Short mmCIF file of C-alpha atoms and ligand atoms in Angstrom, two decimals:
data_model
loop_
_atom_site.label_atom_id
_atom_site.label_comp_id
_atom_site.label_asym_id
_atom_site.label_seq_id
_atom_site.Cartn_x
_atom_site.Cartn_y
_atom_site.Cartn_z
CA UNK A 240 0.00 0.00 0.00
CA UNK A 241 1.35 3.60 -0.71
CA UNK A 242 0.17 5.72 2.17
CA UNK A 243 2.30 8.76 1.92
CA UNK A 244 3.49 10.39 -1.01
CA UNK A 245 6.29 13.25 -1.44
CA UNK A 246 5.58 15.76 -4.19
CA UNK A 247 8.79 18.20 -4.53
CA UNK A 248 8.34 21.29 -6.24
CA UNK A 249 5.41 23.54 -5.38
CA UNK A 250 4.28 25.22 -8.86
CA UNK A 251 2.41 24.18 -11.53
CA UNK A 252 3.32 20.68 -11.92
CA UNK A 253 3.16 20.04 -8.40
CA UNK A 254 -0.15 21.10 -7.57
CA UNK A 255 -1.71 19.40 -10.40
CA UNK A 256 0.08 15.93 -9.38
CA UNK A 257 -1.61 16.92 -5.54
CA UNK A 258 -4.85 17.31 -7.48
CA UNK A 259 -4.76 14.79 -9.75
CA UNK A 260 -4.25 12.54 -7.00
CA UNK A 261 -7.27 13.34 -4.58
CA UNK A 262 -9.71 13.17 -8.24
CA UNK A 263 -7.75 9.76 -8.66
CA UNK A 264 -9.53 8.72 -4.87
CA UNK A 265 -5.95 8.44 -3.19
CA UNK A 266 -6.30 9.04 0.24
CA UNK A 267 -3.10 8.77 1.92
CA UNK A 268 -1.00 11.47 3.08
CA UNK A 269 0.47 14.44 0.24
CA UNK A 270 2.99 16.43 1.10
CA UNK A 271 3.70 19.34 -1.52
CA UNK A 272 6.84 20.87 -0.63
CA UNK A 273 8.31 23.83 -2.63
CA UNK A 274 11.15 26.35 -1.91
CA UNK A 275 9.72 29.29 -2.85
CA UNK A 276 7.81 31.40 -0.42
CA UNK A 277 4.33 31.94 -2.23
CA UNK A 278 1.67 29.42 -2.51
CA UNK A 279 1.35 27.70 -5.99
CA UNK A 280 1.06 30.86 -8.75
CA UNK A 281 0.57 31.17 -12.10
CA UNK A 282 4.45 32.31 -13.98
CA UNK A 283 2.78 33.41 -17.68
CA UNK A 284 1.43 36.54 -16.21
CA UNK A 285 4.63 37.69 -14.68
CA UNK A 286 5.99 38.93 -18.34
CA UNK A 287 2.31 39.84 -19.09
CA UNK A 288 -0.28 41.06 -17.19
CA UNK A 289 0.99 41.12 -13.90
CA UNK A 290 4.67 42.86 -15.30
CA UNK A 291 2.23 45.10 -16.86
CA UNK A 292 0.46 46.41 -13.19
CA UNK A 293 -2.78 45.02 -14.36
CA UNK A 294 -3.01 41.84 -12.75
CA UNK A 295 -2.36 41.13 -8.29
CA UNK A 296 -0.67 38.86 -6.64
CA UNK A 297 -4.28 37.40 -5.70
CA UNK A 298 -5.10 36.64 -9.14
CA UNK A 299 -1.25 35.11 -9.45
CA UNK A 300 -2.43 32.13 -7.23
CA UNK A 301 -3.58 28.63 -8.41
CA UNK A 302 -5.69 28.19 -5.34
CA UNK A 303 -6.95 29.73 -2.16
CA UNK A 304 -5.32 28.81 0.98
CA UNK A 305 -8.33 26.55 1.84
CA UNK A 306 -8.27 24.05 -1.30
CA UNK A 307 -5.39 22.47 0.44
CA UNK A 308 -6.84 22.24 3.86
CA UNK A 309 -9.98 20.72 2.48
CA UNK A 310 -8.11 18.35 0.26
CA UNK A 311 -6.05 17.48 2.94
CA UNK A 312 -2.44 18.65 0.96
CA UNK A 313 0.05 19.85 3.34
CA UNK A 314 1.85 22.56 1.67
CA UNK A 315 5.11 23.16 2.78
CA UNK A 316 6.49 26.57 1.66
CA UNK A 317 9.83 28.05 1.86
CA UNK A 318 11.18 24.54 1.97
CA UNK A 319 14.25 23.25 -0.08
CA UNK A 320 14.38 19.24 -0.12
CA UNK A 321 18.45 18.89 -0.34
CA UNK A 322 18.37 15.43 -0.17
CA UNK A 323 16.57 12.13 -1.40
CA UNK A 324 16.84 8.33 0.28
CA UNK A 325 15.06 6.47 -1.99
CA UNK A 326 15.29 3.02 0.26
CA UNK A 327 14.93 4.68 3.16
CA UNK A 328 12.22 6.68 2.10
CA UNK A 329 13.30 9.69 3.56
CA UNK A 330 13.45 13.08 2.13
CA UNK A 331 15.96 16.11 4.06
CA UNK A 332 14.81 19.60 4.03
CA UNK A 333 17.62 22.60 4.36
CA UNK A 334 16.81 23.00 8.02
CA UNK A 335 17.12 18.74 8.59
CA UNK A 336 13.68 18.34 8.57
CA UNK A 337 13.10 14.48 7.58
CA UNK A 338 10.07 13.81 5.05
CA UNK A 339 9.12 10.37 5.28
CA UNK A 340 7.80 8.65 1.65
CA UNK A 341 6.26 5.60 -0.32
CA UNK A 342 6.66 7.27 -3.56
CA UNK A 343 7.98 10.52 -5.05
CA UNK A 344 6.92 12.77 -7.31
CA UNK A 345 9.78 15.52 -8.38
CA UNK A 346 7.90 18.84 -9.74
CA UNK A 347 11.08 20.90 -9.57
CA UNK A 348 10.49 22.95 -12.68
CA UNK A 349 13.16 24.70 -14.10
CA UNK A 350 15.91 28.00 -13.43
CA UNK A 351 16.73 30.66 -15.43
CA UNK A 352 20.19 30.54 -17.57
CA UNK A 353 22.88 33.36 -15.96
CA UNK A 354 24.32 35.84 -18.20
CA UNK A 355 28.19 34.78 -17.70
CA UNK A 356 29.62 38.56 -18.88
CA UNK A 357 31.83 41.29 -17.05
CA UNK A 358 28.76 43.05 -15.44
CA UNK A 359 26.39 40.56 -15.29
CA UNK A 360 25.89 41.23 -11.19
CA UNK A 361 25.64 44.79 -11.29
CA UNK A 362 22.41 46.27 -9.97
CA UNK A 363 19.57 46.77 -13.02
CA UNK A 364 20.62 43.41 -14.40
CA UNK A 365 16.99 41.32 -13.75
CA UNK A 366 15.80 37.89 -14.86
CA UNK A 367 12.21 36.85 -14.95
CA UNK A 368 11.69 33.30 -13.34
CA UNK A 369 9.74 33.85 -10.25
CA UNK A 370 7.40 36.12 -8.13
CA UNK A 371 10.30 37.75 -6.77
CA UNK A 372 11.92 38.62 -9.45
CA UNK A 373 8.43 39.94 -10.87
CA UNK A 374 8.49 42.09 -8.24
CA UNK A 375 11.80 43.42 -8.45
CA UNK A 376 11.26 43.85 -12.22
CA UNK A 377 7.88 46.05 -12.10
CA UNK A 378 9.72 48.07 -9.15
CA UNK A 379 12.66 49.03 -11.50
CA UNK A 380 10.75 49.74 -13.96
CA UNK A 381 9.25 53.63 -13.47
CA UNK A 382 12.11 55.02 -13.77
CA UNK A 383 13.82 53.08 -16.20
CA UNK A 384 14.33 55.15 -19.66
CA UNK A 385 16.16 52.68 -21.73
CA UNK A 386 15.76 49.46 -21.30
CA UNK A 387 17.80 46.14 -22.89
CA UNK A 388 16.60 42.99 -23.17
CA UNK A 389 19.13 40.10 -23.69
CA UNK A 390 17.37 37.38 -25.45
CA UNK A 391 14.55 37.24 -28.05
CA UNK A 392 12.43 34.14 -26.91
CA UNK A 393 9.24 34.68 -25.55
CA UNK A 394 10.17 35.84 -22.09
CA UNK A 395 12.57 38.48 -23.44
CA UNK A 396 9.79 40.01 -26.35
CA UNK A 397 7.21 39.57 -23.69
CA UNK A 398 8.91 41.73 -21.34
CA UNK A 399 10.07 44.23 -24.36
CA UNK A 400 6.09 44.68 -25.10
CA UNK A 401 5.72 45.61 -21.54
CA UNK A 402 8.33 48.02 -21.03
CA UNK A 403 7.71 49.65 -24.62
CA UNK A 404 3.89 49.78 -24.01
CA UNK A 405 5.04 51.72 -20.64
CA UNK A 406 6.98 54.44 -23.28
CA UNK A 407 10.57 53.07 -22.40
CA UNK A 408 13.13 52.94 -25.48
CA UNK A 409 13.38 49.38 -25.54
CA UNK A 410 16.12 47.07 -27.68
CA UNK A 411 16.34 43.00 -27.89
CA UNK A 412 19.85 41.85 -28.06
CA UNK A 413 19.39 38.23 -29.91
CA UNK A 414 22.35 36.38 -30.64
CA UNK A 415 20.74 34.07 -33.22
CA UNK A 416 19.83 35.15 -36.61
CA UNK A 417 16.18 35.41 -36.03
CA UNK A 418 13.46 36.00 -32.87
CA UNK A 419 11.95 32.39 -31.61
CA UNK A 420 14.15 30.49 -33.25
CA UNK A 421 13.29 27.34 -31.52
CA UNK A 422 10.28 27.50 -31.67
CA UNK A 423 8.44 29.27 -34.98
CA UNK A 424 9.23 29.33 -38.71
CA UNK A 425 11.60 32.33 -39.68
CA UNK A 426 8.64 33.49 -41.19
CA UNK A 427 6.89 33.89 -37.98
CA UNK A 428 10.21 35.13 -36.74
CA UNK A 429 10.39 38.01 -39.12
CA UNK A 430 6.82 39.07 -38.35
CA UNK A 431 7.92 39.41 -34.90
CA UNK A 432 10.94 41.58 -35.80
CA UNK A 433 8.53 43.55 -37.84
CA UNK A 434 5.95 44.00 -35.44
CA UNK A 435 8.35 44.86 -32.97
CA UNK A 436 9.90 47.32 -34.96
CA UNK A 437 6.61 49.31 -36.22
CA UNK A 438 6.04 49.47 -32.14
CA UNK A 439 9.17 51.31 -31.84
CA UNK A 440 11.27 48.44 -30.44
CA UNK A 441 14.94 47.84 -31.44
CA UNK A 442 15.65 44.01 -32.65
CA UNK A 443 19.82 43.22 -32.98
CA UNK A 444 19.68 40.13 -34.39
CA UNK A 445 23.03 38.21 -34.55
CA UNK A 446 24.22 40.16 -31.87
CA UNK A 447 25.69 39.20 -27.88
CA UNK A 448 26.19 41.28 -25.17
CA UNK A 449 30.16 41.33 -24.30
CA UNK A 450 29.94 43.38 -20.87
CA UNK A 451 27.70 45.77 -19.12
CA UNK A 452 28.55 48.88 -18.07
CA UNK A 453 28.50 50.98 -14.53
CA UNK A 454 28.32 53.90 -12.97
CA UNK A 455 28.17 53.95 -8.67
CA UNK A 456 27.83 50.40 -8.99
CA UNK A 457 23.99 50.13 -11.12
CA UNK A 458 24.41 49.35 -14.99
CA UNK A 459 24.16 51.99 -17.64
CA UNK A 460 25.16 50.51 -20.62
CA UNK A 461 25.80 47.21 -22.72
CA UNK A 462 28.26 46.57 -24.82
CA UNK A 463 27.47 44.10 -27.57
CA UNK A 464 29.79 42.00 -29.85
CA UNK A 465 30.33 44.10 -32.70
CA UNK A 466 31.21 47.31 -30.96
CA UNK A 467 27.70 49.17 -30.54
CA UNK A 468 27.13 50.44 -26.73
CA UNK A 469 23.56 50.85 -26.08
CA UNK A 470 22.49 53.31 -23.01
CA UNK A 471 20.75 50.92 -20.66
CA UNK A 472 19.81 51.71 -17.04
CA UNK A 473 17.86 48.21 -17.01
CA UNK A 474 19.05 44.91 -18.55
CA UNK A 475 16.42 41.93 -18.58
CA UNK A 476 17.81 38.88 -19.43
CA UNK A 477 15.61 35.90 -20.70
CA UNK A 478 18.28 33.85 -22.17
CA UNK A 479 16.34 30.27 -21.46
CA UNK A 480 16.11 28.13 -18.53
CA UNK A 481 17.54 25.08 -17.48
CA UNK A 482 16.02 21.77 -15.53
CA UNK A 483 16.59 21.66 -12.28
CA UNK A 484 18.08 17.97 -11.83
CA UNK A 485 20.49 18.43 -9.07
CA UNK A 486 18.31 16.37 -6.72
CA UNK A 487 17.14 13.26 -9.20
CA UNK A 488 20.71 13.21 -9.65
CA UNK A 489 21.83 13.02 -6.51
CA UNK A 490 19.43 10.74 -5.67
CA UNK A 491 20.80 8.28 -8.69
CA UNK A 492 18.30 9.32 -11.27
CA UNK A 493 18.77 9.25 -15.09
CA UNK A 494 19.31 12.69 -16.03
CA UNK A 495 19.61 13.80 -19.61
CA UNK A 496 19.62 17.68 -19.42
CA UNK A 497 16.71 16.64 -17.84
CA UNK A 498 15.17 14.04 -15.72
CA UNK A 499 14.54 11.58 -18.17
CA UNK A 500 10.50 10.21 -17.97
CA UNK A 501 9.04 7.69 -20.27
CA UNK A 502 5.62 8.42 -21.20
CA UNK A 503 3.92 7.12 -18.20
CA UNK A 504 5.91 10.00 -16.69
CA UNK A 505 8.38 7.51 -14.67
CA UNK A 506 11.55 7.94 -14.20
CA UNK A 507 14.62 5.46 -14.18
CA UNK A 508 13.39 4.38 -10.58
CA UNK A 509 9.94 2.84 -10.31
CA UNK A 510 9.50 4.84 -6.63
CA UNK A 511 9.72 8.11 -8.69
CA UNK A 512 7.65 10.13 -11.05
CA UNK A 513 8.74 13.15 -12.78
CA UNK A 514 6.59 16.07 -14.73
CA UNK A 515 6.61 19.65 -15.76
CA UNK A 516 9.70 21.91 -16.75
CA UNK A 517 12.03 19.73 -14.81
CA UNK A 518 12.00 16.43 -17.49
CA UNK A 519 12.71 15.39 -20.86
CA UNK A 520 10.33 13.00 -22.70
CA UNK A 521 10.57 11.06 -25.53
CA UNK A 522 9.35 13.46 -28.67
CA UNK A 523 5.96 12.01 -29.76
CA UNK A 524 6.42 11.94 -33.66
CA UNK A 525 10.66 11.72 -33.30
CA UNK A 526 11.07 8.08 -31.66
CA UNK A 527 14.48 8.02 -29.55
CA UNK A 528 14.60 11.68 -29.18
CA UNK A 529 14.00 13.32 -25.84
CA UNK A 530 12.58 16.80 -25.69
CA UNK A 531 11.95 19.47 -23.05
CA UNK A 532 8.92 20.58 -23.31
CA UNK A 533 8.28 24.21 -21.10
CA UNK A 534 5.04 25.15 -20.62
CA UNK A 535 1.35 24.93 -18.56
CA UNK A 536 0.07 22.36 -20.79
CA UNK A 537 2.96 20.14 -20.69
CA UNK A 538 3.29 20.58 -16.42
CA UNK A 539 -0.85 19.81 -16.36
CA UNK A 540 -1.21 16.96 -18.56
CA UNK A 541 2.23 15.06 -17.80
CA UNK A 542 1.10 15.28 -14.21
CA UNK A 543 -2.18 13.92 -14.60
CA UNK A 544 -0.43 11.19 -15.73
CA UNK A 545 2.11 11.35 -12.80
CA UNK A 546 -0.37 10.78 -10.57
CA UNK A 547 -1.95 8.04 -12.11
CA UNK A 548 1.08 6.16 -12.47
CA UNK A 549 1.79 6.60 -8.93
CA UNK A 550 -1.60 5.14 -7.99
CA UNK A 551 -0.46 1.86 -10.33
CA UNK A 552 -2.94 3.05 -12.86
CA UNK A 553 -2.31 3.04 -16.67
CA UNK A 554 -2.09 6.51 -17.85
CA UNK A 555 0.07 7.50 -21.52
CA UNK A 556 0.82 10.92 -21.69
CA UNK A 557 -0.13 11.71 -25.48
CA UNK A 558 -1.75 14.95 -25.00
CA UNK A 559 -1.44 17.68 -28.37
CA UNK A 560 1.23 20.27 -26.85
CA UNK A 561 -0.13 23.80 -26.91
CA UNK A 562 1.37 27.27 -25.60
CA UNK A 563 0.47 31.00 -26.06
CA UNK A 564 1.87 34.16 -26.19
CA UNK A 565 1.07 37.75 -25.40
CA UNK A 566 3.40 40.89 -27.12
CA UNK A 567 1.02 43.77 -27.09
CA UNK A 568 -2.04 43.29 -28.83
CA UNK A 569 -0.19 40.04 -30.54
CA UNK A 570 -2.09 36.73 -28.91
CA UNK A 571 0.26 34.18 -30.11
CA UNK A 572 -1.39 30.95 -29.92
CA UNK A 573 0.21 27.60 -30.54
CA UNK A 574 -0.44 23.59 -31.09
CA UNK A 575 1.19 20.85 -31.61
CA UNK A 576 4.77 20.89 -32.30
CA UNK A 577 6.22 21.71 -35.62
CA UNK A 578 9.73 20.50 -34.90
CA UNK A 579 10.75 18.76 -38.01
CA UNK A 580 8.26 20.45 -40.48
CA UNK A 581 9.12 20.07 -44.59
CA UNK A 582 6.40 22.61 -45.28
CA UNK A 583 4.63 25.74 -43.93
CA UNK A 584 1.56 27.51 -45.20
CA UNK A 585 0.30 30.83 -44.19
CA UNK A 586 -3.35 31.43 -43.46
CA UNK A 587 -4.70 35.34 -43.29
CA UNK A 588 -2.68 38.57 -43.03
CA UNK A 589 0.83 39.01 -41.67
CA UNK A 590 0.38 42.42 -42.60
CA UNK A 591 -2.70 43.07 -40.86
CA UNK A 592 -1.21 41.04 -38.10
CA UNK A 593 -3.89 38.38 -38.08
CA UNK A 594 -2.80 34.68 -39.74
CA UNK A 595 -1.68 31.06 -38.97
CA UNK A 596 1.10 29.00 -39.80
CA UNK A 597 0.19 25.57 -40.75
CA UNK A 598 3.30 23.59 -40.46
CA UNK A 599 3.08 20.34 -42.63
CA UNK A 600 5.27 16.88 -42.57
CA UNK A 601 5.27 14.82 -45.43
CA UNK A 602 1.77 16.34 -46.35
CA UNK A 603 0.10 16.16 -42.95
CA UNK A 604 -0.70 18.69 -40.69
CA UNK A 605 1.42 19.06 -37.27
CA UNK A 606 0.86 22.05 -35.76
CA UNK A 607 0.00 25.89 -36.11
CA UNK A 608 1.05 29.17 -34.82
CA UNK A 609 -1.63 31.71 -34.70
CA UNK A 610 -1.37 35.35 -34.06
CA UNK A 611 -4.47 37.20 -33.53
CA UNK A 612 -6.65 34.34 -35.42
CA UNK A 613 -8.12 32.23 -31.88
CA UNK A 614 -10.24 30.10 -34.24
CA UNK A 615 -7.62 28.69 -36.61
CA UNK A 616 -5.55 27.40 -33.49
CA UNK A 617 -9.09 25.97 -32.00
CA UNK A 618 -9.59 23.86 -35.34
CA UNK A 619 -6.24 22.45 -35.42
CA UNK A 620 -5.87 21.61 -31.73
CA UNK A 621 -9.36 19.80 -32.06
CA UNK A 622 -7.52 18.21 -35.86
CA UNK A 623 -4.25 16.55 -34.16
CA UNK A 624 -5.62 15.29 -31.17
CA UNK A 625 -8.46 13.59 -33.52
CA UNK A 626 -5.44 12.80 -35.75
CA UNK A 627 -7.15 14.66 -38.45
CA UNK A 628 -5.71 16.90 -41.28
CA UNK A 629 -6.02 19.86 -43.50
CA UNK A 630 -5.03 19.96 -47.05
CA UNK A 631 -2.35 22.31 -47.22
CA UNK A 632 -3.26 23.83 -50.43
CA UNK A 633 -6.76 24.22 -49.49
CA UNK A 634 -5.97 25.64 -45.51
CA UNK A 635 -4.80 29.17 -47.13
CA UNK A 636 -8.44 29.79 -48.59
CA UNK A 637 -9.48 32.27 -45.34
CA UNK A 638 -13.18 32.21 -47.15
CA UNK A 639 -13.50 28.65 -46.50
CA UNK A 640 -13.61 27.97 -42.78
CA UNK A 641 -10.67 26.00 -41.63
CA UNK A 642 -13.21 23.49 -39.89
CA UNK A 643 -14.71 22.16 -43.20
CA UNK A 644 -11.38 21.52 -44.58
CA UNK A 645 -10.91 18.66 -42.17
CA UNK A 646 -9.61 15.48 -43.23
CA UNK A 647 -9.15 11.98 -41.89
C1 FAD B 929 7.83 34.73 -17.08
C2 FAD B 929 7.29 33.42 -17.57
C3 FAD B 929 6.30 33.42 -18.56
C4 FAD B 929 5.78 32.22 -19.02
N1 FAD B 929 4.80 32.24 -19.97
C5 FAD B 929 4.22 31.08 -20.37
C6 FAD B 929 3.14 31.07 -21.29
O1 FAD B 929 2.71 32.11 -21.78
N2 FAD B 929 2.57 29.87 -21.62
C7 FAD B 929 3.02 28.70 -21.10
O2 FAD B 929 2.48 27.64 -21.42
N3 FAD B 929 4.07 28.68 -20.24
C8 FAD B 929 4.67 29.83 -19.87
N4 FAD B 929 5.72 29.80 -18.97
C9 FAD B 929 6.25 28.51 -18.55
C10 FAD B 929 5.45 27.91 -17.42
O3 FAD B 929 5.29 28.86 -16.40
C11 FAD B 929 6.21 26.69 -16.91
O4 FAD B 929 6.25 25.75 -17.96
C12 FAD B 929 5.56 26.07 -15.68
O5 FAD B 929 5.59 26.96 -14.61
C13 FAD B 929 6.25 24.78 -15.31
O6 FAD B 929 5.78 24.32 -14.09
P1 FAD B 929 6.64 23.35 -13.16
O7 FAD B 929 5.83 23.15 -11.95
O8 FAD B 929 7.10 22.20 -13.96
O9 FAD B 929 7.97 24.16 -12.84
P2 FAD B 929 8.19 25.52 -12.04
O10 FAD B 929 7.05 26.43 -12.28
O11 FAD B 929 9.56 25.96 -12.39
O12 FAD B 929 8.14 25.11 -10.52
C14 FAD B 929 9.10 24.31 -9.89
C15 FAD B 929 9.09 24.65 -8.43
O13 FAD B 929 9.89 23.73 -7.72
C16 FAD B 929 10.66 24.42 -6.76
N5 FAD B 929 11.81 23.59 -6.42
C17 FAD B 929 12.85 23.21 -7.22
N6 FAD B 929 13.71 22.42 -6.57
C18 FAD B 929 13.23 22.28 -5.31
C19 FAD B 929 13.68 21.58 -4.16
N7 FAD B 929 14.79 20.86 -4.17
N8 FAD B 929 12.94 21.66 -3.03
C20 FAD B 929 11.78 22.37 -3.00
N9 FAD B 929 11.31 23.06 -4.07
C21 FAD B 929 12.01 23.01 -5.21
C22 FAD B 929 10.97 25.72 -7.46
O14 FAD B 929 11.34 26.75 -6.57
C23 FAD B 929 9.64 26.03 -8.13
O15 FAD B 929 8.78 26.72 -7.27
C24 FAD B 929 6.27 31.00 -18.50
C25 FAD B 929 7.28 31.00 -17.53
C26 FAD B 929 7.78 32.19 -17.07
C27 FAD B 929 8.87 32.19 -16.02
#
């Protein structure tokens, strides 16, 4: 019988594991222990709404302090596990507290990368990861005129919408050749730039910072690569996270830039499930290749199956990956994954800033970006996970509705 089970890593993935479980009809003992000092919140609004001053703290949080008195989850806060005795079953806190376990679920999520240049501590210099830094963010804002923003993935053009929304003169420093490389078509990449640009924003492509610059010991410029200073008297850096493994690999895990899960979300030990930001998971279409996936719908669904694993129930995690996106008025919306696409069509306006790209392999649909166009990405999330398709040649046709264009 599992009585007790150890869920480490209070965010998304960890609540929804605490959930899931109580739904499944567990009714043993969860512990939910995170190091952070806020209950389970919501990170997407931190380089959105919340960044912004038009979303609380309040509206931040997953639940209200009673869901996990009534579902009987004991929520430990401010609480770093350090160490992991699988045969024991025994879990250490920072402060020696002893956790005692049947089975573990590790929820760590993931931390930001560190800018490694001469400068990179100096006061100004922000990353955007957690509550905290939120907070110290929005405070340095006001009276920030120039602002740079190291890193054009979503995090980094988020927080450039923000801050150029708020009337700062804004620049992205991107050392790739394009915005979202990793994740969109360079065409979708150089509507970014573009829309970014008619906003007033400054895009350096192909460009790194070198150093940063200080006066009385706060930044005031950066000095990129090729030579250009830019005046900055705040630096945001969103230069991609990294899994936080240290404690599935202390504990003997198989770790593979992250923990490595198969797609019943267990890891290399049969005591211990894994989900969220924190693993890597075999790609669903690209057999033998592990991907990180980082975002809400990956820590939800992977933990629903988490949970049921735990509870010795068969659960597959074969969900359709989706994601969003919000740069101004730009509602980036996003399913399936389109790694390994031979073929993109574009559906609508880039102009008018309103289309989809329909990214095709060997003829079939596998997953779409739309900006500004809710109903395209609604149709295609519906398509994959029915394992339906749209002719490609037919999809760009915005008089036809995308819906009657579906194929088995
Ligand atoms: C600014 C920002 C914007 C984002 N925007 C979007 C978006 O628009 N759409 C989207 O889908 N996703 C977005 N994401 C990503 C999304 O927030 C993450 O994918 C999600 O939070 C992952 O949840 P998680 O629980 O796996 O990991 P995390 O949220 O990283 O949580 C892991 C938790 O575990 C804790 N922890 C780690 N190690 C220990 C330990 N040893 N002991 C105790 N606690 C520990 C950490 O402190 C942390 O609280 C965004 C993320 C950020 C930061």
């Amino acid at each position: 019988v599992i009585d007790r089970i150890l869920i480490v890593g209070a965010s998304q993935a960890g609540l929804q594991v605490a959930v899931s479980l109580r739904e499944l009809g567990f009714t043993g003992s969860i512990a939910l222990v995170g190091d952070e000092t806020h209950a389970p919140y919501q990170r997407p609004p931190l380089s959105k709404a919340y960044l912004a001053g038009k979303a609380t703290v309040e509206t931040l949080s997953l639940r209200t302090p009673e869901f996990y008195t009534e579902h009987g989850i004991e929520l430990l806060t401010g609480t770093r596990v350090t160490a992991l005795d699988l045969d024991a079953g025994k879990a250490t806190a920072e402060r020696g507290e002893q956790l005692g376990f049947d089975q573990v679920a590790l929820t760590t999520g993931a931390q930001v990368r560190r800018l490694k240049v001469p400068g990179a501590d100096l006061a100004g210099v922000v990353y955007l990861r957690d509550l905290t830094d939120a907070d110290h963010l929005a405070a340095l804002m006001p009276a920030a005129r120039s602002v740079v923003v190291v890193g054009g993935g979503f995090i980094g053009l988020e927080a450039a919408a923000v801050a150029r929304a708020a009337g700062k003169d804004v620049t992205v420093v991107e050392t790739a050749p394009r915005l979202i490389a990793r994740a969109v078509a360079p065409l979708v990449s150089d509507f970014y730039r573009e829309a970014h640009e008619r906003r007033g924003t400054r895009i350096l492509l192909d460009r790194s910072v070198a150093s940063l610059t200080a006066a009385d010991g706060r930044v005031t410029a950066a000095n990129l690569d090729d030579g250009t200073t830019l005046a900055a008297d705040l630096v945001v850096v969103g230069i991609g996270v990294d899994a936080r493994t240290e404690l599935a690999a202390a504990a003997g895990l198989t770790v593979d830039r992250g923990v490595v899960v198969d797609p019943h979300a267990r890891t290399s030990d049969p005591r211990v499930v894994a989900a969220g930001d924190c693993t890597v998971l075999p790609h669903p279409a690209a057999p033998g290749q592990l991907i990180r996936l980082e975002s809400v719908q990956n820590a939800v669904d992977q933990s629903r199956v988490a949970a049921a694993t735990l509870l010795g129930q068969q659960a597959v995690y074969d969900a359709v990956p989706w994601f969003w996106s919000d740069q101004d008025d730009l509602k980036l919306q996003i399913a399936g994954l389109s790694m390994g696409y031979d073929h993109v069509v574009v559906r609508g306006d880039t102009e008018k800033e309103r289309f989809s790209a329909l990214y095709y392999r060997d003829r079939r649909l596998i997953a779409a970006d739309s900006v500004n166009r809710a109903p395209d990405y609604m149709v295609v999330r519906r398509a994959l996970a029915a394992g339906h398709t749209i002719p490609a040649e037919l999809a760009t046709n915005t008089d036809v509705s995308l819906k009657s264009l579906l194929r088995p």
